[in-house]
Amino acid sequence: MKTKQRLISLTAGALLGAASAFSFADVESSVYYLNPVIYSDGAAHALPITSSGGTIAYVYASNVDTRAVFFNAECAVQSADNFTWFDINLEVTYPNGTVSIIAPSNSDNAFCTGHGNNILGTWSSNETHGTFYASQTGWYRIRVIGQLMGYTSGERVRMDDMSLIVMD
């Protein structure tokens, strides 16, 4: 009887070990930028995401699989109305040169919004993420593009303490 219980325990342990091995995620790239950035226009900007102020993170995909991209930052929008927001898009350039804005960041992603008090305050710490399919091995380029939507003269956005993580 004890042999049968040991065999069942060993089998269950092996199955749990195999299941956990298949669900393990690796961080393939992580970058951060801790200095404040202020934009006072309605143009699209590549945000600084590396400690040196660079706007590009690179990740090498050695296997074809889905990747998850996570971006977070502190954010505040100064506006005199409730219709101004800072839109964030996560952009991926594939090894073959194809550029894609990954979902769900590709559709009016209001990362942070104005409160109509015309004060650059009311800070929030926010996160957005998306996934892309690494369809080939090679280097992928990741950028975070931000744009103040609904912009009118005198409005601005401040971003601070930004980080980006890519996981497989």
mmCIF file of N, CA, C and O in Angstrom, residues 66-72 88-92 94 101-106 109 127-133 142 164-168:
data_model
loop_
_atom_site.group_PDB
_atom_site.id
_atom_site.type_symbol
_atom_site.label_atom_id
_atom_site.label_comp_id
_atom_site.label_asym_id
_atom_site.label_seq_id
_atom_site.Cartn_x
_atom_site.Cartn_y
_atom_site.Cartn_z
ATOM 1 N N THR A 66 4.479 34.396 -28.152
ATOM 2 C CA THR A 66 3.841 35.651 -27.763
ATOM 3 C C THR A 66 4.657 36.333 -26.677
ATOM 4 O O THR A 66 5.162 35.679 -25.770
ATOM 5 N N ARG A 67 4.786 37.647 -26.777
ATOM 6 C CA ARG A 67 5.484 38.450 -25.781
ATOM 7 C C ARG A 67 4.490 39.425 -25.155
ATOM 8 O O ARG A 67 3.583 39.920 -25.826
ATOM 9 N N ALA A 68 4.681 39.719 -23.884
ATOM 10 C CA ALA A 68 3.856 40.704 -23.179
ATOM 11 C C ALA A 68 4.718 41.921 -22.884
ATOM 12 O O ALA A 68 5.867 41.794 -22.465
ATOM 13 N N VAL A 69 4.150 43.112 -23.113
ATOM 14 C CA VAL A 69 4.840 44.372 -22.862
ATOM 15 C C VAL A 69 4.055 45.136 -21.807
ATOM 16 O O VAL A 69 2.838 45.314 -21.940
ATOM 17 N N PHE A 70 4.741 45.584 -20.758
ATOM 18 C CA PHE A 70 4.125 46.337 -19.663
ATOM 19 C C PHE A 70 4.828 47.686 -19.545
ATOM 20 O O PHE A 70 6.057 47.739 -19.471
ATOM 21 N N PHE A 71 4.053 48.768 -19.514
ATOM 22 C CA PHE A 71 4.602 50.101 -19.328
ATOM 23 C C PHE A 71 3.873 50.758 -18.165
ATOM 24 O O PHE A 71 2.648 50.699 -18.079
ATOM 25 N N ASN A 72 4.637 51.371 -17.252
ATOM 26 C CA ASN A 72 3.989 52.121 -16.171
ATOM 27 C C ASN A 72 4.725 53.418 -15.937
ATOM 28 O O ASN A 72 5.894 53.569 -16.290
ATOM 29 N N ILE A 88 -1.294 56.689 -24.820
ATOM 30 C CA ILE A 88 -0.059 55.901 -24.888
ATOM 31 C C ILE A 88 -0.246 54.769 -25.892
ATOM 32 O O ILE A 88 -1.243 54.041 -25.844
ATOM 33 N N ASN A 89 0.716 54.633 -26.801
ATOM 34 C CA ASN A 89 0.747 53.515 -27.736
ATOM 35 C C ASN A 89 2.069 52.774 -27.574
ATOM 36 O O ASN A 89 3.128 53.402 -27.470
ATOM 37 N N LEU A 90 2.012 51.462 -27.552
ATOM 38 C CA LEU A 90 3.204 50.611 -27.492
ATOM 39 C C LEU A 90 3.518 50.153 -28.912
ATOM 40 O O LEU A 90 2.726 49.437 -29.532
ATOM 41 N N GLU A 91 4.662 50.565 -29.404
ATOM 42 C CA GLU A 91 5.049 50.310 -30.790
ATOM 43 C C GLU A 91 6.126 49.233 -30.847
ATOM 44 O O GLU A 91 7.121 49.313 -30.128
ATOM 45 N N VAL A 92 5.938 48.260 -31.711
ATOM 46 C CA VAL A 92 6.915 47.187 -31.911
ATOM 47 C C VAL A 92 7.375 47.205 -33.360
ATOM 48 O O VAL A 92 6.548 47.237 -34.276
ATOM 49 N N TYR A 94 9.385 44.854 -35.912
ATOM 50 C CA TYR A 94 9.836 43.476 -36.089
ATOM 51 C C TYR A 94 11.193 43.446 -36.791
ATOM 52 O O TYR A 94 11.596 44.431 -37.417
ATOM 53 N N ILE A 101 1.474 48.851 -33.789
ATOM 54 C CA ILE A 101 1.044 49.349 -32.483
ATOM 55 C C ILE A 101 0.234 48.217 -31.876
ATOM 56 O O ILE A 101 -0.772 47.774 -32.451
ATOM 57 N N ILE A 102 0.661 47.698 -30.728
ATOM 58 C CA ILE A 102 0.027 46.500 -30.193
ATOM 59 C C ILE A 102 -1.229 46.823 -29.392
ATOM 60 O O ILE A 102 -1.316 47.847 -28.722
ATOM 61 N N ALA A 103 -2.199 45.942 -29.502
ATOM 62 C CA ALA A 103 -3.467 46.072 -28.772
ATOM 63 C C ALA A 103 -3.221 45.778 -27.303
ATOM 64 O O ALA A 103 -2.350 44.985 -26.967
ATOM 65 N N PRO A 104 -3.963 46.386 -26.410
ATOM 66 C CA PRO A 104 -5.053 47.329 -26.651
ATOM 67 C C PRO A 104 -4.586 48.773 -26.698
ATOM 68 O O PRO A 104 -5.404 49.690 -26.667
ATOM 69 N N SER A 105 -3.293 49.020 -26.780
ATOM 70 C CA SER A 105 -2.799 50.395 -26.753
ATOM 71 C C SER A 105 -3.082 51.134 -28.054
ATOM 72 O O SER A 105 -2.835 52.318 -28.157
ATOM 73 N N ASN A 106 -3.626 50.444 -29.049
ATOM 74 C CA ASN A 106 -3.793 51.043 -30.368
ATOM 75 C C ASN A 106 -5.151 51.713 -30.583
ATOM 76 O O ASN A 106 -5.573 51.909 -31.700
ATOM 77 N N ASN A 109 -6.073 55.040 -25.974
ATOM 78 C CA ASN A 109 -5.717 54.532 -24.654
ATOM 79 C C ASN A 109 -5.446 55.710 -23.717
ATOM 80 O O ASN A 109 -4.346 56.241 -23.684
ATOM 81 N N GLU A 127 -0.634 52.080 -15.571
ATOM 82 C CA GLU A 127 0.013 50.988 -16.300
ATOM 83 C C GLU A 127 -0.831 50.656 -17.521
ATOM 84 O O GLU A 127 -2.049 50.727 -17.480
ATOM 85 N N THR A 128 -0.160 50.347 -18.608
ATOM 86 C CA THR A 128 -0.826 49.793 -19.774
ATOM 87 C C THR A 128 0.028 48.644 -20.294
ATOM 88 O O THR A 128 1.233 48.581 -20.021
ATOM 89 N N HIS A 129 -0.575 47.737 -20.980
ATOM 90 C CA HIS A 129 0.157 46.573 -21.475
ATOM 91 C C HIS A 129 -0.477 46.065 -22.759
ATOM 92 O O HIS A 129 -1.577 46.473 -23.120
ATOM 93 N N GLY A 130 0.211 45.191 -23.420
ATOM 94 C CA GLY A 130 -0.289 44.559 -24.634
ATOM 95 C C GLY A 130 0.577 43.362 -24.960
ATOM 96 O O GLY A 130 1.585 43.105 -24.285
ATOM 97 N N THR A 131 0.166 42.640 -25.969
ATOM 98 C CA THR A 131 0.935 41.475 -26.393
ATOM 99 C C THR A 131 1.191 41.549 -27.896
ATOM 100 O O THR A 131 0.438 42.164 -28.641
ATOM 101 N N PHE A 132 2.284 40.932 -28.305
ATOM 102 C CA PHE A 132 2.556 40.786 -29.735
ATOM 103 C C PHE A 132 3.148 39.409 -29.969
ATOM 104 O O PHE A 132 3.698 38.785 -29.059
ATOM 105 N N TYR A 133 2.982 38.936 -31.190
ATOM 106 C CA TYR A 133 3.495 37.627 -31.556
ATOM 107 C C TYR A 133 4.843 37.802 -32.235
ATOM 108 O O TYR A 133 4.940 38.426 -33.303
ATOM 109 N N ILE A 142 11.164 48.192 -29.239
ATOM 110 C CA ILE A 142 9.946 48.619 -28.545
ATOM 111 C C ILE A 142 10.071 50.111 -28.235
ATOM 112 O O ILE A 142 11.095 50.547 -27.696
ATOM 113 N N LEU A 164 9.491 49.993 -18.408
ATOM 114 C CA LEU A 164 8.970 49.109 -19.453
ATOM 115 C C LEU A 164 9.551 47.726 -19.215
ATOM 116 O O LEU A 164 10.758 47.581 -18.967
ATOM 117 N N ILE A 165 8.698 46.712 -19.290
ATOM 118 C CA ILE A 165 9.125 45.317 -19.111
ATOM 119 C C ILE A 165 8.571 44.498 -20.268
ATOM 120 O O ILE A 165 7.393 44.630 -20.619
ATOM 121 N N VAL A 166 9.405 43.655 -20.865
ATOM 122 C CA VAL A 166 8.982 42.718 -21.909
ATOM 123 C C VAL A 166 9.213 41.318 -21.384
ATOM 124 O O VAL A 166 10.314 40.993 -20.918
ATOM 125 N N MET A 167 8.152 40.494 -21.437
ATOM 126 C CA MET A 167 8.238 39.107 -20.941
ATOM 127 C C MET A 167 7.787 38.144 -22.025
ATOM 128 O O MET A 167 6.960 38.472 -22.853
ATOM 129 N N ASP A 168 8.365 36.931 -21.974
ATOM 130 C CA ASP A 168 7.875 35.896 -22.899
ATOM 131 C C ASP A 168 6.964 34.945 -22.172
ATOM 132 O O ASP A 168 6.784 34.978 -21.001
#
